[in-house]
XYZ file of C-alpha atoms in Angstrom:
589
model
C -18.372 5.360 -6.383
C -20.411 3.435 -3.951
C -23.285 5.086 -2.413
C -22.254 6.920 0.802
C -22.185 4.928 3.953
C -24.329 6.164 6.995
C -21.320 6.796 9.145
C -20.127 9.024 6.460
C -23.217 10.626 6.047
C -23.635 11.420 9.900
C -20.087 12.498 10.229
C -20.417 15.059 7.407
C -23.742 16.545 9.029
C -22.397 16.510 12.419
C -18.731 17.728 12.047
C -18.762 19.790 8.899
C -22.042 20.949 7.486
C -23.712 24.102 8.152
C -27.540 24.393 8.746
C -29.402 23.841 5.502
C -26.232 22.053 4.079
C -27.207 18.178 3.421
C -24.521 17.055 0.634
C -21.057 16.758 0.429
C -21.168 19.315 -2.520
C -23.266 21.897 -0.287
C -19.939 22.027 1.840
C -17.902 22.135 -1.356
C -19.663 25.187 -2.482
C -19.316 27.046 0.588
C -15.610 26.516 0.663
C -15.213 27.600 -2.500
C -17.031 30.697 -2.070
C -15.190 31.380 0.874
C -11.549 31.223 -0.704
C -12.610 32.881 -3.809
C -12.992 36.021 -1.822
C -9.253 36.476 -1.746
C -9.093 36.523 -5.437
C -9.695 40.019 -7.468
C -13.144 40.921 -8.322
C -12.875 40.272 -11.990
C -11.710 36.769 -11.734
C -13.413 35.750 -8.522
C -16.417 33.552 -10.085
C -13.579 31.754 -12.320
C -11.798 30.865 -9.470
C -14.830 29.849 -7.579
C -15.789 27.364 -10.202
C -12.073 26.084 -10.294
C -12.065 25.719 -6.368
C -15.236 23.606 -6.911
C -14.147 21.502 -9.546
C -10.844 20.503 -7.817
C -12.734 19.411 -4.934
C -15.155 17.306 -6.993
C -12.043 15.836 -8.639
C -10.578 14.708 -5.411
C -9.223 17.493 -3.402
C -10.272 17.449 0.354
C -9.516 20.807 2.214
C -8.803 19.821 5.892
C -11.607 19.596 8.709
C -11.197 23.133 10.123
C -11.467 24.722 6.618
C -14.756 22.269 6.047
C -16.148 23.370 9.155
C -15.388 26.924 9.346
C -14.801 28.479 5.853
C -17.726 31.026 5.000
C -19.441 30.734 8.214
C -18.832 34.111 9.677
C -18.312 32.238 12.871
C -15.108 33.400 15.063
C -13.110 30.310 14.348
C -9.909 29.367 12.322
C -9.530 27.360 9.227
C -6.048 26.426 10.432
C -5.230 22.869 11.908
C -1.905 23.193 13.155
C -0.522 25.407 15.830
C 2.623 25.239 18.088
C 2.201 27.376 21.400
C 5.652 28.477 23.149
C 6.008 28.543 26.785
C 8.425 30.109 29.394
C 9.810 28.838 32.849
C 7.973 31.578 34.633
C 4.447 31.699 36.425
C 3.776 35.489 35.535
C 6.466 36.693 33.560
C 7.441 36.799 29.802
C 10.699 35.522 28.848
C 11.690 36.943 25.443
C 9.463 35.598 23.034
C 7.838 33.110 25.279
C 4.898 33.966 27.326
C 4.542 33.050 30.760
C 3.095 29.383 31.844
C -0.213 30.830 32.630
C -0.136 33.355 29.685
C 0.735 30.339 27.582
C -2.368 28.307 29.140
C -4.797 31.364 28.164
C -3.566 31.577 24.446
C -3.369 27.705 24.153
C -7.145 27.653 25.494
C -8.132 30.207 23.142
C -6.639 28.473 20.192
C -8.250 25.252 21.258
C -11.672 26.994 21.452
C -11.533 28.521 18.010
C -10.857 24.921 16.517
C -6.862 24.804 16.459
C -4.905 21.954 17.618
C -1.686 22.852 19.709
C 1.791 21.368 20.348
C 3.731 22.534 23.134
C 7.458 22.086 24.036
C 7.420 21.991 27.981
C 11.246 21.669 28.385
C 11.985 25.442 29.120
C 10.185 24.699 32.596
C 12.546 23.671 35.201
C 12.236 20.203 36.791
C 10.238 19.219 39.729
C 12.014 20.174 42.912
C 14.162 22.821 41.649
C 14.886 26.387 43.108
C 12.326 28.806 42.088
C 12.691 32.046 44.256
C 10.845 34.370 46.395
C 7.511 33.112 47.469
C 7.811 29.298 46.177
C 10.655 27.214 47.359
C 10.350 24.418 44.858
C 9.611 24.110 41.244
C 6.335 22.047 40.419
C 8.200 20.559 37.190
C 6.532 20.344 33.687
C 4.332 17.135 34.548
C 2.331 19.056 36.852
C 1.776 22.128 34.302
C 0.983 19.391 31.452
C -1.888 18.422 33.779
C -3.106 21.871 34.394
C -3.325 22.247 30.571
C -5.248 18.784 30.367
C -7.708 20.110 33.189
C -8.111 23.298 31.183
C -8.826 21.322 27.630
C -11.474 19.161 29.543
C -13.290 22.063 30.465
C -13.305 23.224 26.986
C -14.577 20.001 25.822
C -17.699 20.110 27.993
C -18.226 23.596 26.468
C -17.537 22.850 22.647
C -18.447 19.360 22.229
C -15.157 18.689 20.534
C -11.981 17.067 21.766
C -9.110 19.146 22.028
C -6.157 17.952 20.331
C -2.677 18.777 21.926
C 0.935 17.489 21.896
C 3.398 17.644 24.879
C 7.019 17.462 23.976
C 9.876 17.185 26.496
C 13.516 16.874 25.421
C 15.273 13.646 26.028
C 17.980 15.231 28.352
C 15.249 17.178 30.802
C 15.718 15.966 34.343
C 11.882 15.252 34.441
C 12.084 13.029 31.324
C 11.415 9.580 33.118
C 8.347 10.913 34.668
C 7.270 12.667 31.339
C 7.687 8.980 29.701
C 5.277 7.115 32.239
C 2.903 9.872 32.171
C 0.415 7.861 29.921
C 0.330 4.965 31.878
C -3.101 3.634 32.918
C -4.555 6.450 34.735
C -2.159 9.248 33.564
C -2.638 11.425 31.123
C -5.358 11.198 28.448
C -5.994 14.416 26.556
C -2.381 14.753 25.187
C -0.299 12.846 22.585
C 3.184 12.689 23.785
C 6.705 12.988 22.287
C 10.265 12.813 23.258
C 12.418 15.267 21.601
C 15.656 13.001 20.750
C 18.992 14.499 19.894
C 21.608 12.849 17.550
C 23.849 13.148 20.381
C 21.415 11.047 22.519
C 21.103 8.452 19.563
C 24.679 7.952 19.326
C 25.216 7.483 23.025
C 22.747 4.904 22.725
C 24.452 3.157 19.959
C 27.859 3.223 21.531
C 26.788 2.616 25.435
C 27.699 6.065 26.436
C 25.999 8.389 29.053
C 23.235 11.229 28.800
C 23.417 14.620 31.004
C 19.942 15.574 32.373
C 20.280 19.263 32.201
C 18.557 22.418 32.557
C 19.194 26.326 32.438
C 17.697 26.862 35.698
C 19.782 26.774 38.615
C 19.046 23.943 41.288
C 18.406 24.494 44.887
C 21.350 24.082 47.474
C 20.505 20.507 48.307
C 20.760 19.527 44.624
C 24.096 21.353 44.506
C 25.126 19.345 47.362
C 24.159 16.109 45.720
C 26.416 16.743 43.002
C 24.863 18.937 40.413
C 27.458 20.787 38.174
C 27.350 23.772 36.057
C 28.513 23.350 32.429
C 30.322 25.858 30.291
C 27.120 26.507 28.519
C 25.383 27.662 31.640
C 23.376 24.480 32.019
C 23.223 22.694 35.251
C 23.837 19.002 35.217
C 21.271 17.438 37.675
C 21.947 13.664 36.970
C 23.964 11.433 34.574
C 22.822 8.098 33.255
C 23.430 5.111 30.734
C 21.702 6.662 27.689
C 20.645 2.998 26.962
C 19.000 3.019 30.137
C 16.692 5.887 29.377
C 16.296 4.549 25.764
C 14.888 1.309 27.361
C 12.781 3.351 29.431
C 11.174 5.229 26.603
C 10.889 2.065 24.340
C 9.112 -0.150 27.208
C 6.354 2.743 27.880
C 6.089 2.943 23.980
C 5.619 -0.815 23.757
C 3.266 -1.234 26.794
C 1.176 2.109 26.283
C 1.249 3.221 22.776
C 3.338 6.474 23.787
C 5.439 8.443 23.790
C 6.533 8.689 20.392
C 9.859 10.129 19.356
C 10.572 13.379 17.596
C 14.095 13.450 15.984
C 15.005 17.004 16.289
C 18.373 17.548 14.814
C 16.592 15.880 11.418
C 13.867 18.077 11.697
C 15.947 21.405 11.901
C 18.606 20.327 9.407
C 15.920 19.460 6.907
C 13.854 22.743 7.711
C 13.710 25.272 4.668
C 13.647 28.008 7.177
C 16.543 26.756 9.359
C 18.016 30.202 8.693
C 15.624 32.015 10.570
C 13.870 29.866 12.852
C 14.379 26.841 15.304
C 11.875 24.205 15.745
C 11.227 22.108 19.241
C 7.882 20.648 18.548
C 5.115 19.802 16.225
C 1.470 20.085 16.048
C -0.807 17.190 17.956
C -0.335 14.416 15.179
C 3.372 15.279 14.244
C 2.850 16.132 10.475
C 3.899 19.682 10.719
C 7.047 20.750 12.704
C 6.437 24.377 13.755
C 8.408 27.219 15.334
C 7.098 29.068 18.120
C 3.647 30.464 17.250
C 3.964 28.640 13.990
C 0.770 27.458 12.062
C -0.096 25.576 8.779
C -3.156 25.013 6.997
C -3.746 21.664 5.289
C -5.539 19.624 2.542
C -5.342 16.278 1.008
C -5.929 14.493 -2.350
C -8.094 11.507 -2.237
C -5.729 9.054 -4.401
C -8.676 6.557 -4.987
C -10.310 9.053 -7.187
C -7.141 9.119 -9.318
C -6.956 5.383 -9.780
C -7.996 4.499 -13.257
C -9.252 0.973 -14.410
C -9.507 -0.135 -10.679
C -9.271 -3.611 -9.924
C -8.872 -4.322 -13.897
C -5.833 -6.176 -15.392
C -4.233 -2.909 -16.178
C -4.984 -0.362 -13.499
C -3.161 3.077 -13.757
C -2.476 6.124 -11.414
C -3.478 9.437 -13.208
C -0.434 11.404 -12.622
C -1.399 14.095 -15.308
C -4.643 14.586 -13.663
C -2.745 15.084 -10.270
C -0.440 17.400 -11.985
C -3.479 19.481 -13.199
C -5.118 19.724 -9.921
C -2.393 20.599 -7.684
C -1.656 24.248 -8.579
C -5.232 24.778 -7.808
C -5.243 23.255 -4.445
C -1.891 25.187 -3.814
C -3.905 28.465 -4.556
C -6.594 27.548 -2.052
C -4.352 26.965 0.765
C -2.423 30.083 0.350
C -5.945 31.962 0.038
C -6.856 30.206 3.580
C -4.185 32.052 5.136
C -5.500 35.530 3.921
C -9.145 34.983 4.992
C -9.151 32.623 7.882
C -9.285 34.123 11.547
C -6.394 34.002 13.924
C -6.676 33.127 17.684
C -3.585 35.749 18.564
C -1.479 38.210 16.441
C 1.565 36.426 16.964
C 0.024 33.364 15.033
C -0.733 35.567 12.069
C 2.470 37.192 11.852
C 4.147 34.023 11.679
C 1.722 32.820 9.145
C 2.195 35.843 6.895
C 6.003 35.918 7.385
C 6.289 32.357 6.030
C 3.109 31.184 4.325
C 3.379 27.545 5.237
C 0.623 25.117 3.898
C 0.393 21.639 4.107
C -0.488 19.650 0.868
C -0.895 16.022 1.185
C -2.936 12.816 0.275
C -5.178 10.348 1.827
C -6.514 6.947 0.687
C -2.797 5.724 -0.240
C -3.605 2.079 1.303
C -6.848 1.903 -0.769
C -5.559 3.165 -3.824
C -2.815 0.590 -3.891
C -5.337 -2.247 -3.592
C -7.309 -0.715 -6.241
C -4.117 -0.950 -8.492
C -3.346 -4.651 -7.295
C -0.191 -3.551 -5.150
C 0.621 -5.135 -1.828
C 1.376 -2.167 0.698
C 4.314 -4.074 1.898
C 5.621 -4.550 -1.824
C 8.600 -2.583 -3.550
C 6.099 -1.972 -6.193
C 3.737 -0.095 -3.757
C 6.569 1.724 -2.423
C 7.934 2.894 -5.548
C 4.429 4.016 -6.563
C 3.678 5.923 -3.311
C 7.225 7.423 -3.800
C 6.239 8.498 -7.484
C 2.783 9.886 -6.321
C 4.820 12.163 -3.628
C 7.467 13.308 -6.182
C 4.723 14.259 -8.469
C 3.133 16.346 -5.762
C 6.180 17.793 -4.493
C 7.301 19.000 -7.873
C 3.973 20.269 -9.193
C 3.423 22.079 -5.469
C 6.744 23.965 -5.598
C 6.258 24.832 -9.361
C 2.658 26.145 -8.267
C 4.390 28.152 -5.365
C 6.993 29.627 -7.865
C 4.083 30.798 -10.243
C 2.207 32.331 -7.167
C 5.282 34.266 -6.010
C 5.723 35.688 -9.574
C 1.983 36.496 -9.331
C 1.656 37.784 -5.591
C 4.988 37.814 -4.118
C 7.292 35.766 -2.113
C 6.642 34.844 1.651
C 8.098 37.839 3.419
C 10.929 35.820 5.219
C 12.047 34.190 1.622
C 15.827 33.892 1.234
C 16.887 32.189 -1.502
C 20.529 31.112 -0.472
C 19.217 30.227 3.054
C 16.206 28.289 1.648
C 18.667 26.592 -0.627
C 21.544 26.152 1.601
C 23.297 22.696 1.786
C 21.264 19.750 3.738
C 17.736 21.825 3.428
C 14.863 20.000 1.676
C 14.750 22.500 -1.030
C 18.235 21.969 -1.796
C 17.286 18.527 -3.006
C 14.597 19.657 -5.419
C 15.242 19.400 -9.120
C 17.673 21.664 -10.338
C 15.231 23.387 -12.809
C 12.862 24.464 -9.531
C 15.954 25.636 -7.702
C 16.763 28.051 -10.486
C 13.140 29.058 -10.934
C 13.182 29.807 -7.064
C 16.294 31.928 -7.375
C 14.832 33.791 -10.303
C 11.197 34.293 -9.294
C 11.021 33.417 -5.444
C 8.628 30.971 -3.745
C 4.946 32.081 -2.117
C 5.246 29.252 0.406
C 8.107 28.339 2.911
C 6.628 24.931 3.081
C 4.152 23.155 0.678
C 3.682 19.345 1.752
C 2.301 17.518 4.684
C 0.720 14.107 5.292
C -1.804 14.402 7.684
C -3.763 11.683 9.699
C -7.566 12.891 7.509
C -9.281 10.379 9.400
C -12.480 12.412 9.867
C -12.552 14.081 6.309
C -11.664 10.602 4.837
C -14.603 9.165 6.515
C -17.030 11.979 5.360
C -15.747 12.943 1.972
C -13.998 9.914 0.652
C -16.389 7.107 1.732
C -13.853 5.986 4.316
C -11.069 5.704 2.145
C -7.899 4.340 4.314
C -6.791 7.409 6.261
C -3.492 9.477 5.208
C -0.503 7.288 4.038
C -2.012 4.397 6.505
C -3.175 1.093 5.246
C -6.769 0.175 5.639
C -7.526 -0.676 9.279
C -10.082 -3.702 8.457
C -12.609 -4.129 5.827
C -15.523 -3.927 8.057
C -15.899 -3.146 11.730
C -18.224 -1.617 14.367
C -17.524 1.976 15.534
C -19.107 3.744 18.372
C -19.724 7.396 18.207
C -21.862 10.060 19.896
C -23.972 12.064 17.480
C -23.772 15.913 17.961
C -27.656 16.170 18.308
C -28.158 13.268 20.603
C -26.188 12.191 23.883
C -26.701 8.540 22.883
C -23.905 6.509 21.729
C -24.504 4.922 18.297
C -22.894 1.670 16.999
C -22.180 2.200 13.245
C -20.944 -0.675 10.861
C -17.952 0.840 8.700
C -16.877 -0.501 5.497
C -13.446 0.187 3.883
C -13.847 2.328 0.719
C -11.940 -0.278 -1.613
C -13.656 -3.054 -0.011
C -16.895 -1.462 -0.822
C -15.912 -0.938 -4.565
C -14.543 -4.095 -5.237
C -17.771 -5.961 -3.915
C -19.759 -3.436 -6.053
C -17.769 -4.357 -9.310
C -17.159 -8.106 -8.710
C -20.039 -9.305 -6.176
C -20.014 -10.108 -2.597
C -18.820 -13.649 -3.207
C -15.947 -12.618 -4.903
C -12.547 -13.656 -3.488
C -10.247 -10.581 -2.429
C -7.181 -10.294 -4.341
C -3.335 -10.452 -2.685
C -3.411 -6.815 -2.516
C -6.182 -6.620 0.394
C -4.024 -6.420 3.455
C -4.778 -4.523 6.536
C -2.258 -2.631 8.936
C -2.578 -5.792 11.324
C -1.405 -8.178 8.445
C 1.870 -5.864 7.700
C 5.143 -6.354 9.584
C 6.817 -3.265 11.452
C 9.142 -3.013 8.615
C 6.605 -2.723 6.166
C 5.155 0.264 7.864
C 8.410 2.000 8.383
C 9.733 1.338 4.672
C 6.381 3.177 3.171
C 7.219 6.298 5.420
C 10.771 6.132 4.557
C 9.901 5.774 0.764
C 7.555 8.945 0.702
C 9.286 11.072 3.416
C 12.302 12.446 0.909
C 9.311 14.429 -1.008
C 7.472 15.761 2.083
C 9.060 19.093 3.472
C 6.670 19.181 6.558
C 6.302 15.783 8.021
C 4.258 12.493 7.933
C 1.581 11.491 10.384
C 1.996 7.746 10.889
C 1.044 5.356 13.531
C 3.350 2.056 12.987
C 0.693 -0.696 13.820
C 2.885 -3.492 15.216
C 1.623 -6.906 14.963
C -0.070 -8.337 18.361
C 2.694 -10.811 18.641
C 5.520 -8.196 18.198
C 8.246 -8.670 20.651
C 10.033 -6.170 22.796
C 13.194 -6.556 20.724
C 11.331 -5.896 17.614
C 9.598 -2.942 18.746
C 13.257 -1.679 20.146
C 14.538 -2.096 16.422
C 11.533 -0.123 15.202
C 12.350 2.847 16.953
C 16.042 2.579 16.249
C 15.609 1.925 12.478
C 13.310 4.973 12.362
C 16.402 7.383 13.504
C 18.828 5.511 10.989
C 16.426 5.839 8.155
C 16.517 9.517 8.420
C 12.924 9.992 9.501
C 11.499 12.920 11.361
C 9.765 10.998 14.002
C 8.036 7.792 14.683
C 5.035 6.469 16.851
C 3.956 2.657 17.244
C 1.084 1.109 18.652
C 0.990 -2.499 19.780
C -2.616 -3.972 20.196
C -3.136 -4.900 23.635
C -5.237 -4.684 26.765
C -4.066 -1.444 28.422
C -5.586 0.950 25.844
C -9.200 0.565 24.917
C -10.628 1.449 21.335
C -13.579 2.917 19.775
C -13.431 0.221 16.995
C -14.198 -3.531 17.103
C -13.358 -5.876 14.176
C -15.989 -8.912 14.418
C -14.715 -12.439 14.383
C -16.470 -12.913 10.895
C -17.702 -10.201 8.196
C -20.535 -8.200 8.984
């Protein structure tokens, strides 16, 4: 592997290393030490060695694990959380805290290092009747701004950007204002997703209408204006053509990069735990659909380390090595649940009851290049699917073995888990039989996260997650933790560096060297569709539409994501509206 580049070393030191740590191996050893404390004393040293070895072989625990494991600091090793929120300023509603209690819980989760997703749909629409002391509701958007202000204060205190996702249902009366919330001058610290139902998508296809509804009773003026109450107790505030709302959503995404879409019915139908929970939101980057107070820890395999004979005539992927490493990685992430700190007891209870983990991969784009495969080709998709299938089968086998050793997750129910339509019902028959016989340690095992910073720090800037490379070399501006000055770094793609190391800087790049912007929208979507059937969580993927992408092509992209059975879609079209910390020079650096 090439000598680490300057930005990789600085990100490692600034974001993950503790005082006295200067190398990747220093961080790996601390992680191995911390996670081995869960093991029985007699086998602890052996597991510590295995945890270190699997990291050296390509397993990268997620950023919160790398930064917080074994530090003794009050923090969490869990990246992904979903925070519930009710429709009341002061009073809890069942299991949902009041708005200000949710704000307090979110702030503490962010302060301790977690990323938070929130579904603001329970909050009644702007202008609705509220009750004694308040004549009209503020609406979800005002409260999202409140949460954004709070996170801005935290960022000044912690020097770490908060990660948050705001979700609103497609049938909420304030959906149009929500869709426009990321236009210039709007929200900047939230990712936005519209939770879309199959009913809405069918109405879009058939030129039907959508009813904008809410449980809260509207005020007298709204009643007079024609609001009606449905049999399910919800009030219909407005009715409009589904195609008009769809166009509003897609136009905002086309111009601003957001909102993304969360296909809610697909998420819940696929959910292994659909028998005991309902999901309304995801973590900030979308790779983990989670219930109220749900949480998940993450880790990724650097696929570039598993390519044998890269750039040669007969490169291959080491499926046997991945199969050997997966059980150790599953055990490490299962141990995280037992030794991490939890911002709130409700999160701990959810985690201990279901023991979700998210094992995935990073460096897919670069690994394909190293094997001579064009990202947009059938061969690349077949290889990616085979890698995901190997990961799935060996992760589930490892979790079955852990259940035999440590017990199943407390909410385990074999019939519910393997019900028709669930992810687990599509596992190979042999694994389903073993789940019925031995149980399962973790309700969910698989997730493909962005893995951007850890790929930069621990994998020499391998292409992040499932993404193709952004560019072979570019400028990136970042502020170091130890200095207020913004530093400009020359950043180079790992596969590009390896190719130059092996063949010299004058060698012509192979046809496999394609960047995100060289690919069509269909190429991006097809890769997600190839891998998604093997992922029980979700996939964080931004479709980088070509600069010349038309509105019609963008609209088709969003429609095709639903037709393909994906759990969500986010796309970005380069333009002048949004800035970037990255700059690709006109000629190679």
